[in-house]
Short mmCIF file of C-alpha atoms in Angstrom, two decimals:
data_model
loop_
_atom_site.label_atom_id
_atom_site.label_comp_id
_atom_site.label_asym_id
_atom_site.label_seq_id
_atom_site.Cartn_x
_atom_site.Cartn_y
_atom_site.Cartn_z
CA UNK A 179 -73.49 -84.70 -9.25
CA UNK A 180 -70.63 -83.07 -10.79
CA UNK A 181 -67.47 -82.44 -7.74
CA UNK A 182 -67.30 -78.73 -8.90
CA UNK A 183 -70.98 -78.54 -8.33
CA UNK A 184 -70.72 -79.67 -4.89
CA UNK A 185 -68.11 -77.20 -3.96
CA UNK A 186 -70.03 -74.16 -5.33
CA UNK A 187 -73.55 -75.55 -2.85
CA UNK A 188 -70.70 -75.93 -0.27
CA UNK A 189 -69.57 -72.56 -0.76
CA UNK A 190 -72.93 -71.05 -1.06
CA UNK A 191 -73.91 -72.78 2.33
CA UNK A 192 -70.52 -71.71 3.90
CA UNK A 193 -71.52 -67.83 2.82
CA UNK A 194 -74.36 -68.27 4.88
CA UNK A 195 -72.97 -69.25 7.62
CA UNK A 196 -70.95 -66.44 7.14
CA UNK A 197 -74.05 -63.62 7.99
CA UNK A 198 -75.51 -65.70 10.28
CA UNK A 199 -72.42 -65.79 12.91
CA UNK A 200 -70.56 -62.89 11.32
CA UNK A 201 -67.67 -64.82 11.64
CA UNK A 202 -64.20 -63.08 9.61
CA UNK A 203 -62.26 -65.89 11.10
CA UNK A 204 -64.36 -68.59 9.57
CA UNK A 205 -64.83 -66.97 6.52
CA UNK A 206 -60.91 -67.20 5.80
CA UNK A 207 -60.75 -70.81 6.36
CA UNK A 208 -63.56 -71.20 3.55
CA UNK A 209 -61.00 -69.04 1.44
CA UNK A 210 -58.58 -71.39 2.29
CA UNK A 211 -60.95 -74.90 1.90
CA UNK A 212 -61.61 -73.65 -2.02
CA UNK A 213 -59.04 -71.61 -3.41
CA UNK A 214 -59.91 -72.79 -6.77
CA UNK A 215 -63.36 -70.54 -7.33
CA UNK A 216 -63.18 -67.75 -9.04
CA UNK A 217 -65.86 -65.94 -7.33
CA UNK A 218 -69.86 -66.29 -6.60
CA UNK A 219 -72.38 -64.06 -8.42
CA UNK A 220 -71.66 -60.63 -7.07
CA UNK A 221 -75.91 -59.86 -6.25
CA UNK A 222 -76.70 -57.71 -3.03
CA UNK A 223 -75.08 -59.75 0.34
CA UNK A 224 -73.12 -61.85 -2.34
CA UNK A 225 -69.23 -62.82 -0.98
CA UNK A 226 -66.51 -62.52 -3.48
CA UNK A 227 -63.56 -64.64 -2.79
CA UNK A 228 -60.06 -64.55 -4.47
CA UNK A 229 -58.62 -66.61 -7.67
CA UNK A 230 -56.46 -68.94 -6.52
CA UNK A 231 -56.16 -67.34 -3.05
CA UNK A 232 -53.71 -64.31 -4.24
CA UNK A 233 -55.44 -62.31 -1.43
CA UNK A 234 -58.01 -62.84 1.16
CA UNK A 235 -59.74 -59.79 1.39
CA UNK A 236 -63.62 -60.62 1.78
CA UNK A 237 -66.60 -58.02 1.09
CA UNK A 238 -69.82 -57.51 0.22
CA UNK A 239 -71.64 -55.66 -2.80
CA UNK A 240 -73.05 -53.30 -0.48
CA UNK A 241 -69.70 -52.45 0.92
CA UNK A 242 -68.65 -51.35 -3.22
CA UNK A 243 -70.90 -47.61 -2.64
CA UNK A 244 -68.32 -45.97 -4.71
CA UNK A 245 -67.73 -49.06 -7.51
CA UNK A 246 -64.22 -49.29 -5.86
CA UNK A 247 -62.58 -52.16 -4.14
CA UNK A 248 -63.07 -51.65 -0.54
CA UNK A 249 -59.90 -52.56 -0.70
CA UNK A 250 -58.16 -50.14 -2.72
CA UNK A 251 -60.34 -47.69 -1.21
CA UNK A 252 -58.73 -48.63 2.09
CA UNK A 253 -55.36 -48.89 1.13
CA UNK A 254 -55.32 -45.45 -1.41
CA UNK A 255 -55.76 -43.42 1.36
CA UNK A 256 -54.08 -40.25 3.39
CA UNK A 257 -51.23 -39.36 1.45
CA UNK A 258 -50.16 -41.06 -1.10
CA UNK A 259 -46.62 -40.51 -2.57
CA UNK A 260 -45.64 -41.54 -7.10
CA UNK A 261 -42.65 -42.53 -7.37
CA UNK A 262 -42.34 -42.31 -11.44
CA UNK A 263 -41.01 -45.30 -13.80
CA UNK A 264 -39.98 -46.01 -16.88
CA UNK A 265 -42.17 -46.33 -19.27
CA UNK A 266 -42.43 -47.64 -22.72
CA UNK A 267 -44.56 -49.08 -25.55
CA UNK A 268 -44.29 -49.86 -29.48
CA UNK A 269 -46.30 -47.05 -32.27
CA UNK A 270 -48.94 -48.72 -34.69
CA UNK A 271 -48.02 -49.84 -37.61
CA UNK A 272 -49.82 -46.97 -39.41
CA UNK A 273 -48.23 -43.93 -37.28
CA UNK A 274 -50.50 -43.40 -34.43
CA UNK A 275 -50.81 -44.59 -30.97
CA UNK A 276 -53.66 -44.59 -28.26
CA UNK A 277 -53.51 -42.10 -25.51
CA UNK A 278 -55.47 -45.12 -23.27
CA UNK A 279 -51.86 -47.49 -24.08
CA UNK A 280 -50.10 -44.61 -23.05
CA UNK A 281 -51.77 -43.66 -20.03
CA UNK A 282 -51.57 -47.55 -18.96
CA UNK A 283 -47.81 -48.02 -19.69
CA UNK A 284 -47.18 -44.53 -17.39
CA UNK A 285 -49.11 -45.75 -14.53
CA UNK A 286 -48.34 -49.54 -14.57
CA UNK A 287 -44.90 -48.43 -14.32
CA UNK A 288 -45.63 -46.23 -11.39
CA UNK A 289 -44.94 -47.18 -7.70
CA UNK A 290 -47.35 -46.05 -4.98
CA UNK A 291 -46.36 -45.67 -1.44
CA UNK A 292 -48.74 -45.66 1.16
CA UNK A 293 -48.20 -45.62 5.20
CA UNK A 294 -44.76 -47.06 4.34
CA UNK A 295 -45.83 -49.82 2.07
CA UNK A 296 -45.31 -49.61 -2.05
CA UNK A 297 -47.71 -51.24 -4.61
CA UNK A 298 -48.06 -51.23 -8.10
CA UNK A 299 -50.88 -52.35 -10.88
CA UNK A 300 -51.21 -54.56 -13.06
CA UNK A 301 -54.64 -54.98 -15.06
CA UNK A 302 -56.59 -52.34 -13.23
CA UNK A 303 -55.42 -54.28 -10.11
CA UNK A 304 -53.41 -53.32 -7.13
CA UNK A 305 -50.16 -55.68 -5.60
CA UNK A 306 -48.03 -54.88 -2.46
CA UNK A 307 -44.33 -54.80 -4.16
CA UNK A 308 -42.30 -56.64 -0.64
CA UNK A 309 -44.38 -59.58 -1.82
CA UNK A 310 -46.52 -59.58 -5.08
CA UNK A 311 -49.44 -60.23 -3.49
CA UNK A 312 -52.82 -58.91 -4.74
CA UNK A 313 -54.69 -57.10 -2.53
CA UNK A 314 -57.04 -55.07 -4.89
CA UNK A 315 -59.27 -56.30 -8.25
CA UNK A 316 -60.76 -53.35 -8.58
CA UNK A 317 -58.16 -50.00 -8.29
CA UNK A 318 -59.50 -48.41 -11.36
CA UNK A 319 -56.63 -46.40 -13.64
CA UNK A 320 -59.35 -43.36 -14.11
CA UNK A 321 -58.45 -42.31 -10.26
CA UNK A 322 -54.61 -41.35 -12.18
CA UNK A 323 -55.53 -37.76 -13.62
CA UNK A 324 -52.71 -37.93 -16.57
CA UNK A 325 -51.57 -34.55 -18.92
CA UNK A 326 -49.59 -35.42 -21.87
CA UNK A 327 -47.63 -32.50 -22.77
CA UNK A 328 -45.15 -32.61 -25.41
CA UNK A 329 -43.40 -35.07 -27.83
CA UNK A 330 -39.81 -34.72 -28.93
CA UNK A 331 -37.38 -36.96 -30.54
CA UNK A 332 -35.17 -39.49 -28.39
CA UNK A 333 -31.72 -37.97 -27.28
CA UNK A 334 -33.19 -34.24 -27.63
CA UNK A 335 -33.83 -31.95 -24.88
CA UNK A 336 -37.33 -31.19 -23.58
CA UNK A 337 -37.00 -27.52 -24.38
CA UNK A 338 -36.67 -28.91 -27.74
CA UNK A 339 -40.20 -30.56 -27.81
CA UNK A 340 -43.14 -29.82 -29.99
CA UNK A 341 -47.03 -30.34 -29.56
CA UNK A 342 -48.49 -33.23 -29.61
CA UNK A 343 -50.85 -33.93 -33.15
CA UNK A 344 -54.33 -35.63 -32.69
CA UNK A 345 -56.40 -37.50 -34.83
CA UNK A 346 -59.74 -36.70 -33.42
CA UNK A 347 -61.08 -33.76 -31.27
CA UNK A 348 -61.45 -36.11 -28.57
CA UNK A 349 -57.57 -36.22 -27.99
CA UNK A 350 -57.86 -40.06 -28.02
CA UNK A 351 -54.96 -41.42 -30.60
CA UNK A 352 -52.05 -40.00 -31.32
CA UNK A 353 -50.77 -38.93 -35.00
CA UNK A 354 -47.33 -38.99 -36.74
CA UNK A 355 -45.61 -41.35 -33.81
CA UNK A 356 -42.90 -42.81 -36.20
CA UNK A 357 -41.30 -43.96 -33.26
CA UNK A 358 -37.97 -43.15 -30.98
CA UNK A 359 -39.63 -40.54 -29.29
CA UNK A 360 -40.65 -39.41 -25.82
CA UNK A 361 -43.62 -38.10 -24.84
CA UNK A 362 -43.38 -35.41 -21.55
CA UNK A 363 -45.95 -36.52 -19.14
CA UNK A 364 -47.60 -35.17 -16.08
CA UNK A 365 -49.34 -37.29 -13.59
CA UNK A 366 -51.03 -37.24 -10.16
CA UNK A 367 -54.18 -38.66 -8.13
CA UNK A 368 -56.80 -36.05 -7.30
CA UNK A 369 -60.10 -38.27 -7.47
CA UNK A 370 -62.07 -38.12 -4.15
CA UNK A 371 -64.89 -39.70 -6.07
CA UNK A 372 -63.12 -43.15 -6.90
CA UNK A 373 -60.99 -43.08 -3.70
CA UNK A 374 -63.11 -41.04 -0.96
CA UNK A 375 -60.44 -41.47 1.77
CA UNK A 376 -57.36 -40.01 -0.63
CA UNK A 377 -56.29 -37.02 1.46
CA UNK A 378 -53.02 -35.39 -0.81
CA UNK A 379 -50.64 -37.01 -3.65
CA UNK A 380 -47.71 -35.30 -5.21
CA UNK A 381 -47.52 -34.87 -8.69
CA UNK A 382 -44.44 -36.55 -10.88
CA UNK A 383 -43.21 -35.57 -14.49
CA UNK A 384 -41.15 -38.02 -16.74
CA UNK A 385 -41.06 -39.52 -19.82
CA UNK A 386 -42.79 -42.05 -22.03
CA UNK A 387 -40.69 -43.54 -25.01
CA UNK A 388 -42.69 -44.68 -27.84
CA UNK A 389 -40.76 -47.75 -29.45
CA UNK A 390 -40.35 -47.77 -33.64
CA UNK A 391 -43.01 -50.17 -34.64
CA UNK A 392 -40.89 -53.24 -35.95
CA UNK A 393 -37.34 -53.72 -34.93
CA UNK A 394 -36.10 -55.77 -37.79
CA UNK A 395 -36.13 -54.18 -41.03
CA UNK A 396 -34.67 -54.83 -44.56
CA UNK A 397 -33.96 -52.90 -48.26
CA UNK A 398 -33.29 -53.90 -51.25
CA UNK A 399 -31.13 -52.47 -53.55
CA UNK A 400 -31.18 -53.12 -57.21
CA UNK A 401 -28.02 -53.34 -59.97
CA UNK A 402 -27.42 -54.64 -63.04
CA UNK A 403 -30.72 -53.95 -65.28
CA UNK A 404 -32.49 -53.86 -62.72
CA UNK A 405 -33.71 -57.70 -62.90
CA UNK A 406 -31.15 -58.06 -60.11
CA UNK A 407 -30.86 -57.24 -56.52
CA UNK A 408 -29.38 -57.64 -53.37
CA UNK A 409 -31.10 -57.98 -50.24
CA UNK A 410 -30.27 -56.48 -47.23
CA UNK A 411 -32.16 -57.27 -43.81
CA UNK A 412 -30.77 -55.46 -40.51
CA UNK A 413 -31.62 -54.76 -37.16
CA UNK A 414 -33.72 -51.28 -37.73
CA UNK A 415 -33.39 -50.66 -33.81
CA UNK A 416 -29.93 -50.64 -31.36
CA UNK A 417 -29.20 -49.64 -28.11
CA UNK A 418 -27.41 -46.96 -26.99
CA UNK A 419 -24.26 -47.57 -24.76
CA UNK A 420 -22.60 -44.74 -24.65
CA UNK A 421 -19.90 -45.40 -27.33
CA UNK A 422 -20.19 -46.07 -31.08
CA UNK A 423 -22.54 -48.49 -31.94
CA UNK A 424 -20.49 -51.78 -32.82
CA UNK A 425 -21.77 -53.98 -36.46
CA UNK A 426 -22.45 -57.69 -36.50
CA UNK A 427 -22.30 -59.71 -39.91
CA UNK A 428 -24.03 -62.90 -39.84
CA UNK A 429 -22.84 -66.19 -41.75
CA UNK A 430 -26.77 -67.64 -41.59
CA UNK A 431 -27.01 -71.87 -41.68
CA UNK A 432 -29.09 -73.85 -43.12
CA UNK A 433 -33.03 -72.48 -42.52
CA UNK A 434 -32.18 -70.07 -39.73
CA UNK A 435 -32.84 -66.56 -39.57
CA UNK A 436 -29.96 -64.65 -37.65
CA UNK A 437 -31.75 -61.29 -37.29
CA UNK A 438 -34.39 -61.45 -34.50
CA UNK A 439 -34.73 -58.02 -33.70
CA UNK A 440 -33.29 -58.05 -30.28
CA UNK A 441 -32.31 -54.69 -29.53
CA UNK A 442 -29.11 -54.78 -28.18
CA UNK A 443 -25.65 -52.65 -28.81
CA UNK A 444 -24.84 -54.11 -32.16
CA UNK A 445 -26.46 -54.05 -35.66
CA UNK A 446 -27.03 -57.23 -37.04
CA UNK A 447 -26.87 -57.42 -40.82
CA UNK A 448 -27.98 -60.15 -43.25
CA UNK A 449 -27.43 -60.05 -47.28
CA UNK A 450 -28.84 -62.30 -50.29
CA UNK A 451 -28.56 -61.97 -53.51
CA UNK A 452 -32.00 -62.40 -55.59
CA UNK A 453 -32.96 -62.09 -58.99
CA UNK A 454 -36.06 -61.43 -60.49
CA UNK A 455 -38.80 -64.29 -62.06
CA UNK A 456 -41.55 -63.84 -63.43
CA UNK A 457 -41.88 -60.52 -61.40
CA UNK A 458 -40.83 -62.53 -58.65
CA UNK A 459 -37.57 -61.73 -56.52
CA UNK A 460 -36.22 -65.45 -55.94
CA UNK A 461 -32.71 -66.37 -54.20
CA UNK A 462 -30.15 -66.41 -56.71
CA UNK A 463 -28.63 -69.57 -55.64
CA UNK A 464 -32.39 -71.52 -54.47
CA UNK A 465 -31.77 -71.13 -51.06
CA UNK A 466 -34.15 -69.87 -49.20
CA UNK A 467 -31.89 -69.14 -45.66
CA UNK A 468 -30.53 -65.74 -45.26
CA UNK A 469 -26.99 -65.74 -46.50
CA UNK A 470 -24.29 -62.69 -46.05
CA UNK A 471 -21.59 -62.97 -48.26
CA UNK A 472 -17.94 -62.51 -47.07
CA UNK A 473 -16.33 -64.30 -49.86
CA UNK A 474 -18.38 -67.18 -51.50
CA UNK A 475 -16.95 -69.45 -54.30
CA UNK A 476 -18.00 -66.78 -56.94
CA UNK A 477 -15.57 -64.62 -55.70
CA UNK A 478 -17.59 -61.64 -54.33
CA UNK A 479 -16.45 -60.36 -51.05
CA UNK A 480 -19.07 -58.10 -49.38
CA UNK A 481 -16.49 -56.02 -45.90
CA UNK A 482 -17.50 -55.30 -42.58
CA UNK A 483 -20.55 -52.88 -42.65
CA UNK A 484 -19.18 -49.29 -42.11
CA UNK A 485 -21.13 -47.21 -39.03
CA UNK A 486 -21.57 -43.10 -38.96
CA UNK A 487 -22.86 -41.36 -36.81
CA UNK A 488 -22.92 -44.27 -34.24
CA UNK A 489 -23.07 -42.20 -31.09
CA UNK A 490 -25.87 -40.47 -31.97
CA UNK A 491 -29.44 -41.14 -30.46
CA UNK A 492 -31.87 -40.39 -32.93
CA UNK A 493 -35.03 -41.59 -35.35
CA UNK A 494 -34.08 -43.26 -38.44
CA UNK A 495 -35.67 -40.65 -40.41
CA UNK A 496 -33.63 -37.50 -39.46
CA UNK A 497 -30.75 -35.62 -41.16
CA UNK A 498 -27.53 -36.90 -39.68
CA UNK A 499 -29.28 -39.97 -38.25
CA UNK A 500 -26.99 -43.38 -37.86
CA UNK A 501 -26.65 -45.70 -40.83
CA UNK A 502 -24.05 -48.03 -41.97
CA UNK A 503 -22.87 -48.47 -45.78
CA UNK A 504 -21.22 -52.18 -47.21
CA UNK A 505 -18.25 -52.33 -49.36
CA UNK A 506 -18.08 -55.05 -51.93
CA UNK A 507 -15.33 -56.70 -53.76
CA UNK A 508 -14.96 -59.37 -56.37
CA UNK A 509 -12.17 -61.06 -58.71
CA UNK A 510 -11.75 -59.71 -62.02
CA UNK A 511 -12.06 -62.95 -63.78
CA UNK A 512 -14.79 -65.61 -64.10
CA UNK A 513 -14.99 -68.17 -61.77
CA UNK A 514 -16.57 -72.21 -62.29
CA UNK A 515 -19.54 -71.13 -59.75
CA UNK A 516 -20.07 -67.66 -60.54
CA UNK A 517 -23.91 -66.01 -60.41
CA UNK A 518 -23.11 -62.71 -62.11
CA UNK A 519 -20.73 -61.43 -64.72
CA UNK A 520 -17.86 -59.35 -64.28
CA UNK A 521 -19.95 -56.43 -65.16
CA UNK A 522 -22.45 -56.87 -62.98
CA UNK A 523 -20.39 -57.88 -60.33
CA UNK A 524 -19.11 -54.13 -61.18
CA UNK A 525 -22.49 -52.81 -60.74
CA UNK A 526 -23.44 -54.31 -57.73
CA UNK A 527 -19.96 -53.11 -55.90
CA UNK A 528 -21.37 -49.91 -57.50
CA UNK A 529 -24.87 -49.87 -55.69
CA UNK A 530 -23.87 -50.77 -52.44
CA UNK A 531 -21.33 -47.88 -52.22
CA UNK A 532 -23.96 -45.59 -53.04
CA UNK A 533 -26.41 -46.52 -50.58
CA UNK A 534 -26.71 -45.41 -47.12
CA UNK A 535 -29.06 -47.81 -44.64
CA UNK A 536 -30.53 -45.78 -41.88
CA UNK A 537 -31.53 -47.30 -38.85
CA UNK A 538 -32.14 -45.97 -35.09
CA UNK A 539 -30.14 -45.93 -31.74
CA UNK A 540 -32.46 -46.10 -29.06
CA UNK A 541 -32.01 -44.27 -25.64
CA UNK A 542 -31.31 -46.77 -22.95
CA UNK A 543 -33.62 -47.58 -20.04
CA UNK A 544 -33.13 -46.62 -16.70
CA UNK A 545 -35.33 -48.58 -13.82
CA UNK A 546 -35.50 -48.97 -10.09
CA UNK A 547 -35.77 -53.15 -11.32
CA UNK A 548 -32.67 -52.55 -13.15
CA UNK A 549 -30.79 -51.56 -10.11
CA UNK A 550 -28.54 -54.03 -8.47
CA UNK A 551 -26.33 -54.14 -5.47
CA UNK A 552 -24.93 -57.78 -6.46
CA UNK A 553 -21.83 -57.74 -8.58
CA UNK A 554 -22.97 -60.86 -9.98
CA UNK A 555 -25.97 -60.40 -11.08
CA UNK A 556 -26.00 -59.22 -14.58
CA UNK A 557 -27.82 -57.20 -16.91
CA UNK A 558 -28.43 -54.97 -14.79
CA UNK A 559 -27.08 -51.44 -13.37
CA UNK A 560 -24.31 -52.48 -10.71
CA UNK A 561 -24.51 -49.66 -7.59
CA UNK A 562 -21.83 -50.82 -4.85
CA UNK A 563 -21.65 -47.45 -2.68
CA UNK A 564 -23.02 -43.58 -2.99
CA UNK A 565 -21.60 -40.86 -1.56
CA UNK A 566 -23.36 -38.11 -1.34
CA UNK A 567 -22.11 -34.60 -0.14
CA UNK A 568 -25.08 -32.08 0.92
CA UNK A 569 -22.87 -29.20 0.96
CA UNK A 570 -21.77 -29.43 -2.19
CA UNK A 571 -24.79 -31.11 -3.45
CA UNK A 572 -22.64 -33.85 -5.66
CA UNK A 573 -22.60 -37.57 -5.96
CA UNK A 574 -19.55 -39.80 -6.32
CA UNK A 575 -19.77 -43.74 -7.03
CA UNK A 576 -20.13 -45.77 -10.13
CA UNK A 577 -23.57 -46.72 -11.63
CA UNK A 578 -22.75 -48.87 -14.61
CA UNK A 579 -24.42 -51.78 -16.28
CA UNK A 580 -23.11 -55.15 -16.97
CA UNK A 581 -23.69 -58.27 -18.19
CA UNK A 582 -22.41 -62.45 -18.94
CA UNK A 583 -18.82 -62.38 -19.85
CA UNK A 584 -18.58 -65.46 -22.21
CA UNK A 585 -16.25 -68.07 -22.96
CA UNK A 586 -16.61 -71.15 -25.11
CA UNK A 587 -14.47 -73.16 -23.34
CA UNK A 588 -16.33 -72.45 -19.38
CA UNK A 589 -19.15 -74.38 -18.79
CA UNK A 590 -20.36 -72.15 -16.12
CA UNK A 591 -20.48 -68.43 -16.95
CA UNK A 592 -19.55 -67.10 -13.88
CA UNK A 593 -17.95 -63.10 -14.68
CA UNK A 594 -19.84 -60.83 -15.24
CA UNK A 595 -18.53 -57.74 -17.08
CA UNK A 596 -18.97 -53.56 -17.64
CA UNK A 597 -21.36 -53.17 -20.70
CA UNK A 598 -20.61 -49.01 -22.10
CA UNK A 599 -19.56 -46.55 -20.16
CA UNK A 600 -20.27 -45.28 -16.59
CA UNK A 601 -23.39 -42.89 -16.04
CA UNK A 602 -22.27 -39.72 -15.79
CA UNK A 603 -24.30 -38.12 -13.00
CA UNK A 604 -25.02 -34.42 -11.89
CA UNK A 605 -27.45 -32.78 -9.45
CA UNK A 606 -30.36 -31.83 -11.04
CA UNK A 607 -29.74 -28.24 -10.09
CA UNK A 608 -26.81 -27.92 -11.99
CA UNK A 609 -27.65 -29.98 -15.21
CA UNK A 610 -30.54 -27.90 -15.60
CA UNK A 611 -28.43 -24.50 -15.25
CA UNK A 612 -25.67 -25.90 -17.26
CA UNK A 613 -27.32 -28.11 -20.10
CA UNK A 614 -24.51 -30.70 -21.06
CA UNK A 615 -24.81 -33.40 -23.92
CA UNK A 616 -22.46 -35.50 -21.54
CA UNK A 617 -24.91 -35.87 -18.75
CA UNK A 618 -26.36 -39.24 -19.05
CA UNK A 619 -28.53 -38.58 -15.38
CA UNK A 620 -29.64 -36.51 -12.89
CA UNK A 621 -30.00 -37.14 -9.24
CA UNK A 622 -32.05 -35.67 -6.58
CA UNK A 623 -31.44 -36.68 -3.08
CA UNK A 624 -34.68 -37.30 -0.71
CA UNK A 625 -33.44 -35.92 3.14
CA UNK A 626 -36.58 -38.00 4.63
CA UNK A 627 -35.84 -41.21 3.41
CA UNK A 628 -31.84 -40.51 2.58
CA UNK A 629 -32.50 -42.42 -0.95
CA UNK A 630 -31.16 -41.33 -4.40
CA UNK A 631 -33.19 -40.95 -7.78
CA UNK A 632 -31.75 -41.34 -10.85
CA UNK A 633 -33.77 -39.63 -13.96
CA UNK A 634 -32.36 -40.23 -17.71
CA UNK A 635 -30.97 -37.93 -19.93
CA UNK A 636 -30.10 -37.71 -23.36
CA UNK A 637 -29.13 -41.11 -24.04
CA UNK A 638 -31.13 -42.34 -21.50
CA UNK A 639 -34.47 -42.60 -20.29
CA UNK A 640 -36.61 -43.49 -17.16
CA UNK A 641 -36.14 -43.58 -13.05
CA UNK A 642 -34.42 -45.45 -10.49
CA UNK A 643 -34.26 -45.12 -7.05
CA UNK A 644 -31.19 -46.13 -4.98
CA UNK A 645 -31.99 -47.51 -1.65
CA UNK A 646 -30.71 -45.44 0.95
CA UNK A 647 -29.00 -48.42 2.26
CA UNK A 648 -26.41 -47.94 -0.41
CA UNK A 649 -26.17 -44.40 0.18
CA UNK A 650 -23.71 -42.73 2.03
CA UNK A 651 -24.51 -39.15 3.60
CA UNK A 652 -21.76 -36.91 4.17
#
């Protein structure tokens, strides 16, 4: 007989040992005998026991009246307090984007606090945040009664906002998401049905940012008669830091590809030049790597890529949106190597002062996991002290973000140093009676629990909580 075979009889025979002596005690040493099964068939009087014993929580079928984890039942009840994320997810490739994907990146970036404890879900499943331990496989997301109510484009204001287009009476998917955009949200839990013992939960609104659908993106820009081209790929997405976004040209070796599409504070740009065969574009030299030209043997010189409108957080596709132009040079004479002719060295100079390549700054991300109070640890926002002053309702302190200070010649990284500028915080009170571009956050101050949250603005997006252990009252 097979071993797994005898542990499921074993099992089986345990769980009826189980009813007979009514025994919790013993049942939790089974648990812990065969952590390895998944579960038994859940029939009427079945036991369900947990995958690789993440929790230990042990019911029956009959116990499930409302089709609800006892568990979760148990634990979502009284009052229940959101605590709102940060959000995010990428747009379809064809310009629309479920409301379900939506809804599940809002709540599974939601924190729950119950009777002093906090969870969060994962998978239509509930964990206890002090630990990451599962205690629910069964919270369902339909107890979270979401509203989407507007969509606007990143860095705007959310008086600025427009309705949201559907494509389908139903309200189910989303039209025109081109991406860099944030969609106003409304959430809350109201469902006595799903959770029978839920007595009151507040209701939070934020912000969902709907990601462009690829990061990396490239054009190609014809000279000559046309048979001719060069190609440019880019990053199509960067991050916004609070300063002008910074360009990074790329020498590519041998078969590697430089731009990855990490979205970080700097564009990374890639050129080739390809010429048309037999209405194929080919690499003009027969390599098939990326290649940006500074100045190859030919004697073309392509500069620095030139930024505008680096500052400004916006979609790719508006008026005034950021885009960087590339200046080419060459020498007036042949050279032994040399791919084009003067003139068309001429032309191409030509095209690429002509064209303008858009491309995005995203809003940055502001999260209660992106909170640190550890100067060393990096990527992350660095919060040493707060002090706030209830009579005059202000904040003072630094909140900036940071990150690996580099240097070839340390093995161990050790600094770690100020990435952008400093968040520039107000009260919520007053950024919302005096609008201002500058305001990267706004706080609101919790006199129950003495802790800070931080909600994004403008360039930013997203909530963070400061623990009230780093918060000094005045």
């Amino acid at each position: 007989m097979r071993v797994r075979n005898k542990k499921m009889i074993s099992l089986l025979l345990a769980a009826s040992l189980i009813f007979s002596f009514n025994s919790a005690s013993f049942a939790e040493e089974i648990v812990d005998a065969e952590a390895e099964v998944v579960s038994v068939e859940e029939n009427e009087g079945a036991v369900v026991l947990a995958e690789n014993n993440e929790d230990r929580w042990l019911f029956t079928a009959a116990d499930d009246a409302s089709k609800n984890d006892v568990s979760a039942n148990k634990i979502m009840s009284g009052s229940i307090s959101i605590t709102k994320g940060a959000p995010y997810l990428r747009v379809s490739a064809n310009g629309t984007t479920s409301v379900k994907a939506i809804d599940t990146a809002i709540i599974e970036n939601m924190k729950f606090t119950v009777s002093g404890a906090t969870y969060y879900t994962r998978g239509n499943r509930l964990y206890k945040e002090s630990d990451g331990s599962l205690v629910s496989r069964k919270f369902s997301y339909n107890s979270i009664t979401i509203s989407l109510n507007s969509i606007r484009r990143a860095g705007a204001d959310l008086k600025d906002s427009g309705s949201i287009a559907y494509t389908d009476d139903k309200k189910t998917v989303i039209k025109d998401t081109r991406g860099n955009q944030l969609v106003n949200y409304t959430a809350t839990i109201n469902d006595k049905k799903m959770l029978p013992y839920l007595k009151d939960c507040n209701t939070v609104t934020g912000d969902v940012f709907l990601k462009i659908y690829d990061s990396v993106s490239s054009q190609r820009i014809t000279f000559g008669d046309g048979n001719l081209s060069v190609l440019i790929r880019y990053d199509a997405a960067v991050e916004y830091r609070g300063k002008n976004v910074t360009p990074t040209s790329h020498f590519i070796a041998s078969d590697n590809d430089s731009i990855s599409g990490e979205v970080d504070g700097a564009v990374g740009v890639s050129a080739r030049l390809e010429k048309k065969v037999s209405g194929n574009w080919v690499p003009m030299d027969g390599k098939k790597s990326d290649s940006y030209y500074w100045k190859d043997t030919t004697g073309i010189t392509l500069k620095k890529p030139k930024i505008y409108n680096g500052k400004k957080v916006g979609a790719f596709y508006e008026t005034n949106a950021p885009y960087f132009t590339i200046k080419a040079s060459y020498r007036k004479k042949l050279m032994p190597n040399d791919l084009l002719t003067i003139d068309q060295k001429a032309s191409l100079k030509n095209a690429l002062k002509n064209t303008k390549i858009f491309f995005t700054i995203e809003p940055r991300r502001i999260s209660t996991e992106e909170i640190t109070y550890n100067k060393y640890e990096p990527y992350k926002y660095y919060v040493r002290k707060l002090t706030y002053s209830s009579t005059k309702n202000k904040l003072k302190g630094t909140v900036q973000y940071r990150k690996f200070k580099g240097k070839k010649s340390t093995l161990n990284v050790r600094k770690v140093k100020k990435v952008g500028k400093k968040l520039n915080i107000q009260s919520k009170s007053l950024y919302e009676s005096r609008y201002n571009k500058k305001t990267d956050a706004y706080f609101e101050f919790d006199s129950n629990t003495k802790e800070i949250t931080l909600n994004g603005v403008n360039g930013y997006y997203g909530t963070a909580v400061i623990n009230a252990d780093h918060v000094k009252v005045k």
